Amino acid sequence: MDPKLYQRVNEVLEAVGGRWSRTAEAHLFPMGAAEAIAPVLAGGQVVTLREKRNQAQYFPTPPAVVNRLLEIAAINPGMEVLEPSAGSGAIAAAVADLGAVVDCFEQDPGCAGLLDGVSTIRTVRVADFLTVPATPAYDRVVMNPPFTRQADVAHVRHALGFLRPEGLLVAVMSGAVAYQNGPAAEFRKLVEERGGQAEMLPEKAFAASGTGVRTMVVTVPATRPADASPTVWPIREAEQADEPEFADPAQIARQIVADLRKATRAFEAVAKALEQATSKPAEAVSEPGVQLGFDEVA
Ligand SMILES: C[S@@+](CC[C@H](N)C(=O)[O-])C[C@H]1O[C@@H](n2cnc3c(N)ncnc32)[C@H](O)[C@@H]1O
């Protein structure tokens, strides 16, 4: 196939869940390939992965992160679990595999179409989750929402309203939530009051999904446990490495004093040299080769 045409075909197949496998020498799909491609063939249109990333912050959770979420969420068979921004089901399908009863919301109809093909998931609704009225019906919420302009904070706050009193929310969030102002600061207060916890994920945790953004897992109980330990927010590593924007004023003053002393010594040396030169007979001053320069006296 012509490389440019191949690239376009690949984009379409990836947009509906296909991934090229070198071993299989084929695009593999999490469900029936014909089913996945049918809506594209019927509508003649597709939203590519690149467009989904830019418009809807579609960054599927890689398996290692999913495993960490599942460890923290401690899901038992039969638990009712909500995934409120489910993408193509990286988290939802893994939760359902543990025997939980999973409901999903997803704004993007293409992604929701992929989720519909996962038979172990109870319901998939195409909706803007932020407009769905909260009902406290779930034992767990496990989620990785969009991050732009602190959207993760809005999504997680709204999702907390879906927990039963003994429920637990486990979310992937931007690492910036640990230090940002505004809604993030308010959110940190809420997490601290509830006895929640935060854990930084490795730097390249989402590299496979096409982003280097720093992420953390935040765990928030519906009700503060009696034995809750204080919340410890991950340190902003980049900030530690940064040079301070303004130096210490005392250090600046010391530097100015040292520079002035150096300049004074230089001027004194010039003055002395001039004095010596003017005290000599006139012909000696105009002697060729006698030059006075700042380099010599400084
Ligand atoms: C970072 S991706 C994660 C997808 C999935 N949770 C996962 O872990 O693989 C965020 C997802 O949220 C969806 N999304 C964005 N805004 C949404 C909204 N207001 N309501 C529901 N889903 C939304 C996007 O379409 C995208 O699939």
CSV table of C-alpha atoms and ligand atoms in Angstrom, one decimal:
chain,number,residue,atom,x,y,z
A,1,MET,CA,0.0,0.0,0.0
A,2,ASP,CA,1.2,3.5,-0.7
A,3,PRO,CA,2.7,4.8,2.6
A,4,LYS,CA,0.5,7.9,2.7
A,5,LEU,CA,-2.6,5.8,2.1
A,6,TYR,CA,-1.4,3.2,4.7
A,7,GLN,CA,-1.0,6.0,7.3
A,8,ARG,CA,-4.6,7.2,6.7
A,9,VAL,CA,-6.0,3.6,6.9
A,10,ASN,CA,-4.0,3.0,10.1
A,11,GLU,CA,-5.4,6.2,11.6
A,12,VAL,CA,-8.9,5.0,10.9
A,13,LEU,CA,-8.3,1.5,12.3
A,14,GLU,CA,-6.6,3.0,15.4
A,15,ALA,CA,-9.5,5.4,15.9
A,16,VAL,CA,-11.9,2.4,16.3
A,17,GLY,CA,-9.7,0.4,18.6
A,18,GLY,CA,-7.3,-1.4,16.2
A,19,ARG,CA,-3.6,-1.7,17.0
A,20,TRP,CA,-0.9,-3.0,14.6
A,21,SER,CA,0.7,-6.2,15.9
A,22,ARG,CA,4.1,-7.1,14.4
A,23,THR,CA,3.7,-10.7,15.6
A,24,ALA,CA,0.3,-11.1,14.1
A,25,GLU,CA,1.2,-8.9,11.1
A,26,ALA,CA,-2.3,-7.5,11.4
A,27,HIS,CA,-4.4,-4.9,13.2
A,28,LEU,CA,-5.9,-6.5,16.3
A,29,PHE,CA,-9.1,-5.3,17.9
A,30,PRO,CA,-10.4,-5.8,21.5
A,31,MET,CA,-13.8,-6.9,19.9
A,32,GLY,CA,-14.9,-8.0,16.5
A,33,ALA,CA,-13.1,-5.9,13.9
A,34,ALA,CA,-16.1,-5.9,11.6
A,35,GLU,CA,-18.3,-4.5,14.4
A,36,ALA,CA,-15.7,-1.8,15.2
A,37,ILE,CA,-15.4,-0.7,11.6
A,38,ALA,CA,-19.1,-0.9,10.7
A,39,PRO,CA,-20.1,2.7,12.0
A,40,VAL,CA,-17.2,4.2,10.0
A,41,LEU,CA,-18.3,2.4,6.8
A,42,ALA,CA,-21.9,3.4,7.5
A,43,GLY,CA,-21.2,7.1,8.3
A,44,GLY,CA,-18.1,7.6,6.1
A,45,GLN,CA,-16.6,9.6,8.9
A,46,VAL,CA,-14.2,9.0,11.8
A,47,VAL,CA,-12.7,11.0,14.6
A,48,THR,CA,-9.0,10.0,14.6
A,49,LEU,CA,-7.0,9.2,17.7
A,50,ARG,CA,-5.1,12.5,17.4
A,51,GLU,CA,-8.3,14.4,17.2
A,52,LYS,CA,-9.7,12.5,20.2
A,53,ARG,CA,-6.5,13.3,22.2
A,54,ASN,CA,-6.8,17.0,21.4
A,55,GLN,CA,-10.5,17.4,21.7
A,56,ALA,CA,-11.5,14.9,24.4
A,57,GLN,CA,-8.2,14.2,26.2
A,58,TYR,CA,-8.5,10.6,25.2
A,59,PHE,CA,-5.4,8.9,26.8
A,60,PRO,CA,-6.3,5.3,27.6
A,61,THR,CA,-4.9,4.1,30.9
A,62,PRO,CA,-1.9,1.7,30.3
A,63,PRO,CA,-2.1,-1.8,31.9
A,64,ALA,CA,0.5,-1.1,34.7
A,65,VAL,CA,-1.5,1.9,35.9
A,66,VAL,CA,-4.8,0.0,35.6
A,67,ASN,CA,-3.2,-2.7,37.8
A,68,ARG,CA,-2.2,-0.1,40.4
A,69,LEU,CA,-5.8,1.3,40.4
A,70,LEU,CA,-7.2,-2.2,40.9
A,71,GLU,CA,-4.8,-2.9,43.8
A,72,ILE,CA,-5.9,0.3,45.6
A,73,ALA,CA,-9.6,-0.1,44.9
A,74,ALA,CA,-9.6,-3.7,46.3
A,75,ILE,CA,-12.6,-4.7,44.2
A,76,ASN,CA,-14.6,-7.8,45.2
A,77,PRO,CA,-16.9,-9.8,42.9
A,78,GLY,CA,-20.5,-8.4,42.9
A,79,MET,CA,-19.4,-4.8,43.9
A,80,GLU,CA,-21.1,-2.1,41.9
A,81,VAL,CA,-18.5,0.1,40.2
A,82,LEU,CA,-18.8,3.3,38.1
A,83,GLU,CA,-16.3,4.4,35.4
A,84,PRO,CA,-17.6,7.9,34.5
A,85,SER,CA,-15.3,8.8,31.6
A,86,ALA,CA,-14.7,5.3,30.3
A,87,GLY,CA,-12.9,5.8,27.0
A,88,SER,CA,-12.5,2.5,25.3
A,89,GLY,CA,-12.7,0.6,28.6
A,90,ALA,CA,-9.1,0.1,29.7
A,91,ILE,CA,-10.2,0.4,33.4
A,92,ALA,CA,-13.9,-0.6,33.0
A,93,ALA,CA,-13.1,-4.0,31.3
A,94,ALA,CA,-10.4,-4.8,33.9
A,95,VAL,CA,-12.8,-4.1,36.7
A,96,ALA,CA,-15.5,-6.2,35.1
A,97,ASP,CA,-13.0,-9.1,34.7
A,98,LEU,CA,-12.8,-9.1,38.5
A,99,GLY,CA,-16.5,-10.0,38.7
A,100,ALA,CA,-17.7,-6.4,39.5
A,101,VAL,CA,-20.9,-5.0,38.0
A,102,VAL,CA,-19.7,-2.0,36.0
A,103,ASP,CA,-21.6,1.0,34.6
A,104,CYS,CA,-19.9,3.5,32.3
A,105,PHE,CA,-20.4,7.0,31.0
A,106,GLU,CA,-18.5,8.3,28.0
A,107,GLN,CA,-19.0,11.5,26.0
A,108,ASP,CA,-17.5,10.3,22.8
A,109,PRO,CA,-19.9,8.1,20.8
A,110,GLY,CA,-17.1,6.3,19.0
A,111,CYS,CA,-15.5,5.2,22.3
A,112,ALA,CA,-18.8,4.3,23.7
A,113,GLY,CA,-19.5,2.2,20.7
A,114,LEU,CA,-16.3,0.2,21.5
A,115,LEU,CA,-17.4,-0.2,25.1
A,116,ASP,CA,-20.8,-1.6,23.9
A,117,GLY,CA,-18.9,-4.5,22.5
A,118,VAL,CA,-17.5,-5.5,26.0
A,119,SER,CA,-20.2,-8.0,27.1
A,120,THR,CA,-19.0,-8.0,30.8
A,121,ILE,CA,-19.9,-4.3,31.3
A,122,ARG,CA,-23.5,-3.7,32.5
A,123,THR,CA,-24.4,-0.4,31.0
A,124,VAL,CA,-22.7,2.2,28.7
A,125,ARG,CA,-24.3,5.6,28.4
A,126,VAL,CA,-23.2,8.3,26.0
A,127,ALA,CA,-23.3,11.5,28.1
A,128,ASP,CA,-21.4,14.4,29.4
A,129,PHE,CA,-20.9,13.0,32.9
A,130,LEU,CA,-20.8,16.4,34.5
A,131,THR,CA,-24.5,16.8,33.6
A,132,VAL,CA,-25.6,13.5,35.0
A,133,PRO,CA,-27.4,13.9,38.4
A,134,ALA,CA,-25.5,12.2,41.2
A,135,THR,CA,-27.0,9.1,42.8
A,136,PRO,CA,-25.1,7.4,45.7
A,137,ALA,CA,-25.4,3.9,44.2
A,138,TYR,CA,-21.8,2.6,43.9
A,139,ASP,CA,-19.3,0.8,46.1
A,140,ARG,CA,-16.4,2.1,44.0
A,141,VAL,CA,-15.7,4.7,41.4
A,142,VAL,CA,-12.5,4.0,39.4
A,143,MET,CA,-11.6,6.7,36.8
A,144,ASN,CA,-9.1,8.5,34.7
A,145,PRO,CA,-10.9,11.7,33.6
A,146,PRO,CA,-9.8,14.5,31.2
A,147,PHE,CA,-7.2,16.9,32.7
A,148,THR,CA,-7.4,20.2,30.8
A,149,ARG,CA,-8.0,23.3,32.9
A,150,GLN,CA,-8.4,21.2,36.0
A,151,ALA,CA,-11.3,19.2,34.5
A,152,ASP,CA,-10.0,16.2,36.5
A,153,VAL,CA,-10.9,18.1,39.7
A,154,ALA,CA,-14.5,18.8,38.4
A,155,HIS,CA,-15.0,15.2,37.3
A,156,VAL,CA,-13.7,13.7,40.6
A,157,ARG,CA,-15.7,16.0,42.8
A,158,HIS,CA,-18.9,15.2,40.8
A,159,ALA,CA,-18.1,11.5,40.9
A,160,LEU,CA,-17.8,11.5,44.7
A,161,GLY,CA,-21.6,12.1,44.8
A,162,PHE,CA,-22.1,8.6,43.2
A,163,LEU,CA,-20.5,6.7,46.2
A,164,ARG,CA,-22.4,4.9,48.8
A,165,PRO,CA,-21.5,6.0,52.4
A,166,GLU,CA,-18.9,3.2,52.7
A,167,GLY,CA,-17.7,3.6,49.1
A,168,LEU,CA,-14.2,4.5,47.8
A,169,LEU,CA,-13.1,6.6,44.8
A,170,VAL,CA,-9.8,5.9,43.0
A,171,ALA,CA,-8.8,8.3,40.3
A,172,VAL,CA,-5.8,9.1,38.0
A,173,MET,CA,-5.3,12.8,38.2
A,174,SER,CA,-2.8,15.3,37.0
A,175,GLY,CA,0.3,15.6,39.3
A,176,ALA,CA,-0.3,19.4,39.2
A,177,VAL,CA,-3.4,19.0,41.4
A,178,ALA,CA,-0.9,18.5,44.3
A,179,TYR,CA,0.2,22.2,44.1
A,180,GLN,CA,-2.2,24.2,41.8
A,181,ASN,CA,-4.3,27.0,43.1
A,182,GLY,CA,-8.1,27.5,42.6
A,183,PRO,CA,-10.3,24.5,42.4
A,184,ALA,CA,-7.3,22.2,43.0
A,185,ALA,CA,-6.6,23.8,46.3
A,186,GLU,CA,-10.2,23.5,47.4
A,187,PHE,CA,-10.1,19.8,46.3
A,188,ARG,CA,-7.0,19.1,48.4
A,189,LYS,CA,-8.8,20.4,51.5
A,190,LEU,CA,-11.7,18.0,50.7
A,191,VAL,CA,-9.4,15.1,50.3
A,192,GLU,CA,-7.6,15.9,53.5
A,193,GLU,CA,-10.9,16.2,55.4
A,194,ARG,CA,-12.0,12.8,54.1
A,195,GLY,CA,-8.6,11.2,55.0
A,196,GLY,CA,-7.8,10.5,51.3
A,197,GLN,CA,-4.4,9.6,49.9
A,198,ALA,CA,-2.3,10.5,46.9
A,199,GLU,CA,0.5,8.6,45.2
A,200,MET,CA,2.7,9.9,42.3
A,201,LEU,CA,2.9,7.6,39.4
A,202,PRO,CA,6.2,7.0,37.5
A,203,GLU,CA,7.3,9.8,35.2
A,204,LYS,CA,6.6,7.9,32.0
A,205,ALA,CA,3.4,6.1,33.2
A,206,PHE,CA,1.4,7.4,30.2
A,207,ALA,CA,4.1,7.3,27.5
A,208,ALA,CA,2.4,4.4,25.8
A,209,SER,CA,-0.7,6.5,25.4
A,210,GLY,CA,1.2,9.4,23.9
A,211,THR,CA,1.6,11.8,26.8
A,212,GLY,CA,4.4,12.7,29.2
A,213,VAL,CA,2.1,14.5,31.7
A,214,ARG,CA,2.9,13.7,35.3
A,215,THR,CA,0.1,11.8,37.0
A,216,MET,CA,-0.9,10.6,40.4
A,217,VAL,CA,-3.5,8.3,41.9
A,218,VAL,CA,-5.8,9.9,44.4
A,219,THR,CA,-8.0,7.8,46.7
A,220,VAL,CA,-11.0,9.4,48.4
A,221,PRO,CA,-13.3,7.6,50.8
A,222,ALA,CA,-17.0,8.7,50.8
A,223,THR,CA,-16.8,8.9,54.6
A,224,ARG,CA,-13.6,9.7,56.6
A,225,PRO,CA,-12.4,6.4,58.2
A,226,ALA,CA,-11.8,6.4,62.0
A,227,ASP,CA,-8.2,5.3,61.5
A,228,ALA,CA,-7.4,7.8,58.6
A,229,SER,CA,-3.8,8.9,58.4
A,230,PRO,CA,-3.0,12.5,57.3
A,231,THR,CA,-2.9,13.1,53.6
A,232,VAL,CA,0.6,13.5,52.1
A,233,TRP,CA,0.7,15.2,48.8
A,234,PRO,CA,3.5,14.3,46.4
A,235,ILE,CA,6.2,16.9,46.1
A,236,ARG,CA,6.4,19.0,43.0
A,237,GLU,CA,9.7,17.5,41.7
A,238,ALA,CA,10.2,20.1,38.9
A,239,GLU,CA,9.9,22.9,41.5
A,240,GLN,CA,12.7,21.5,43.6
A,241,ALA,CA,15.0,21.5,40.6
A,242,ASP,CA,14.1,25.0,39.4
A,243,GLU,CA,16.3,27.9,40.2
A,244,PRO,CA,14.6,30.4,42.5
A,245,GLU,CA,13.1,33.3,40.5
A,246,PHE,CA,14.6,35.9,42.8
A,247,ALA,CA,17.9,35.5,44.7
A,248,ASP,CA,18.2,36.2,48.4
A,249,PRO,CA,18.4,40.0,48.9
A,250,ALA,CA,21.2,39.7,51.5
A,251,GLN,CA,23.3,37.8,48.9
A,252,ILE,CA,22.7,40.5,46.3
A,253,ALA,CA,23.8,43.2,48.8
A,254,ARG,CA,27.0,41.2,49.5
A,255,GLN,CA,27.8,40.9,45.8
A,256,ILE,CA,27.3,44.6,45.3
A,257,VAL,CA,29.7,45.4,48.2
A,258,ALA,CA,32.3,43.0,46.7
A,259,ASP,CA,32.0,44.6,43.2
A,260,LEU,CA,32.3,48.1,44.7
A,261,ARG,CA,35.4,47.2,46.6
A,262,LYS,CA,37.0,45.7,43.5
A,263,ALA,CA,36.2,48.9,41.5
A,264,THR,CA,37.6,51.1,44.2
A,265,ARG,CA,40.9,49.1,44.2
A,266,ALA,CA,41.0,49.5,40.4
A,267,PHE,CA,40.5,53.3,40.5
A,268,GLU,CA,43.1,53.6,43.3
A,269,ALA,CA,45.6,51.8,41.2
A,270,VAL,CA,44.8,54.1,38.2
A,271,ALA,CA,45.2,57.1,40.4
A,272,LYS,CA,48.6,55.9,41.7
A,273,ALA,CA,49.9,55.2,38.2
A,274,LEU,CA,48.8,58.6,37.0
A,275,GLU,CA,50.4,60.3,40.0
A,276,GLN,CA,53.7,58.5,39.4
A,277,ALA,CA,53.6,59.4,35.7
A,278,THR,CA,52.9,63.1,36.3
A,279,SER,CA,55.7,63.3,38.8
A,280,LYS,CA,58.3,62.2,36.1
A,281,PRO,CA,60.0,64.6,33.7
A,282,ALA,CA,57.8,65.6,30.7
A,283,GLU,CA,59.8,63.7,28.1
A,284,ALA,CA,59.5,60.4,30.1
A,285,VAL,CA,55.6,60.7,30.0
A,286,SER,CA,55.5,61.0,26.3
A,287,GLU,CA,58.0,58.1,25.9
A,288,PRO,CA,56.8,55.8,23.1
A,289,GLY,CA,55.6,52.4,24.4
A,290,VAL,CA,54.4,53.6,27.8
A,291,GLN,CA,50.7,52.9,27.8
A,292,LEU,CA,48.3,52.8,30.7
A,293,GLY,CA,45.3,50.5,30.5
A,294,PHE,CA,42.6,49.3,32.9
A,295,ASP,CA,43.7,45.7,32.2
A,296,GLU,CA,47.1,46.4,33.7
A,297,VAL,CA,45.9,48.0,36.9
A,298,ALA,CA,42.8,46.1,37.6
B,1,LIG,C1,-7.9,10.3,29.8
B,1,LIG,S1,-9.2,9.5,28.8
B,1,LIG,C2,-9.3,8.0,29.8
B,1,LIG,C3,-10.3,7.0,29.3
B,1,LIG,C4,-10.5,5.9,30.2
B,1,LIG,N1,-11.0,6.3,31.5
B,1,LIG,C5,-9.2,5.1,30.5
B,1,LIG,O1,-8.8,5.1,31.6
B,1,LIG,O2,-8.7,4.5,29.5
B,1,LIG,C6,-10.6,10.5,29.2
B,1,LIG,C7,-11.9,10.1,28.6
B,1,LIG,O3,-12.9,11.0,29.1
B,1,LIG,C8,-13.8,11.2,28.1
B,1,LIG,N2,-14.5,12.4,28.5
B,1,LIG,C9,-14.1,13.7,28.4
B,1,LIG,N3,-15.0,14.6,28.9
B,1,LIG,C10,-16.0,13.8,29.3
B,1,LIG,C11,-17.3,14.1,29.9
B,1,LIG,N4,-17.6,15.4,30.2
B,1,LIG,N5,-18.2,13.1,30.2
B,1,LIG,C12,-17.8,11.8,29.9
B,1,LIG,N6,-16.7,11.5,29.3
B,1,LIG,C13,-15.8,12.4,29.0
B,1,LIG,C14,-13.0,11.3,26.9
B,1,LIG,O4,-13.8,11.1,25.7
B,1,LIG,C15,-11.9,10.2,27.1
B,1,LIG,O5,-12.4,9.0,26.6
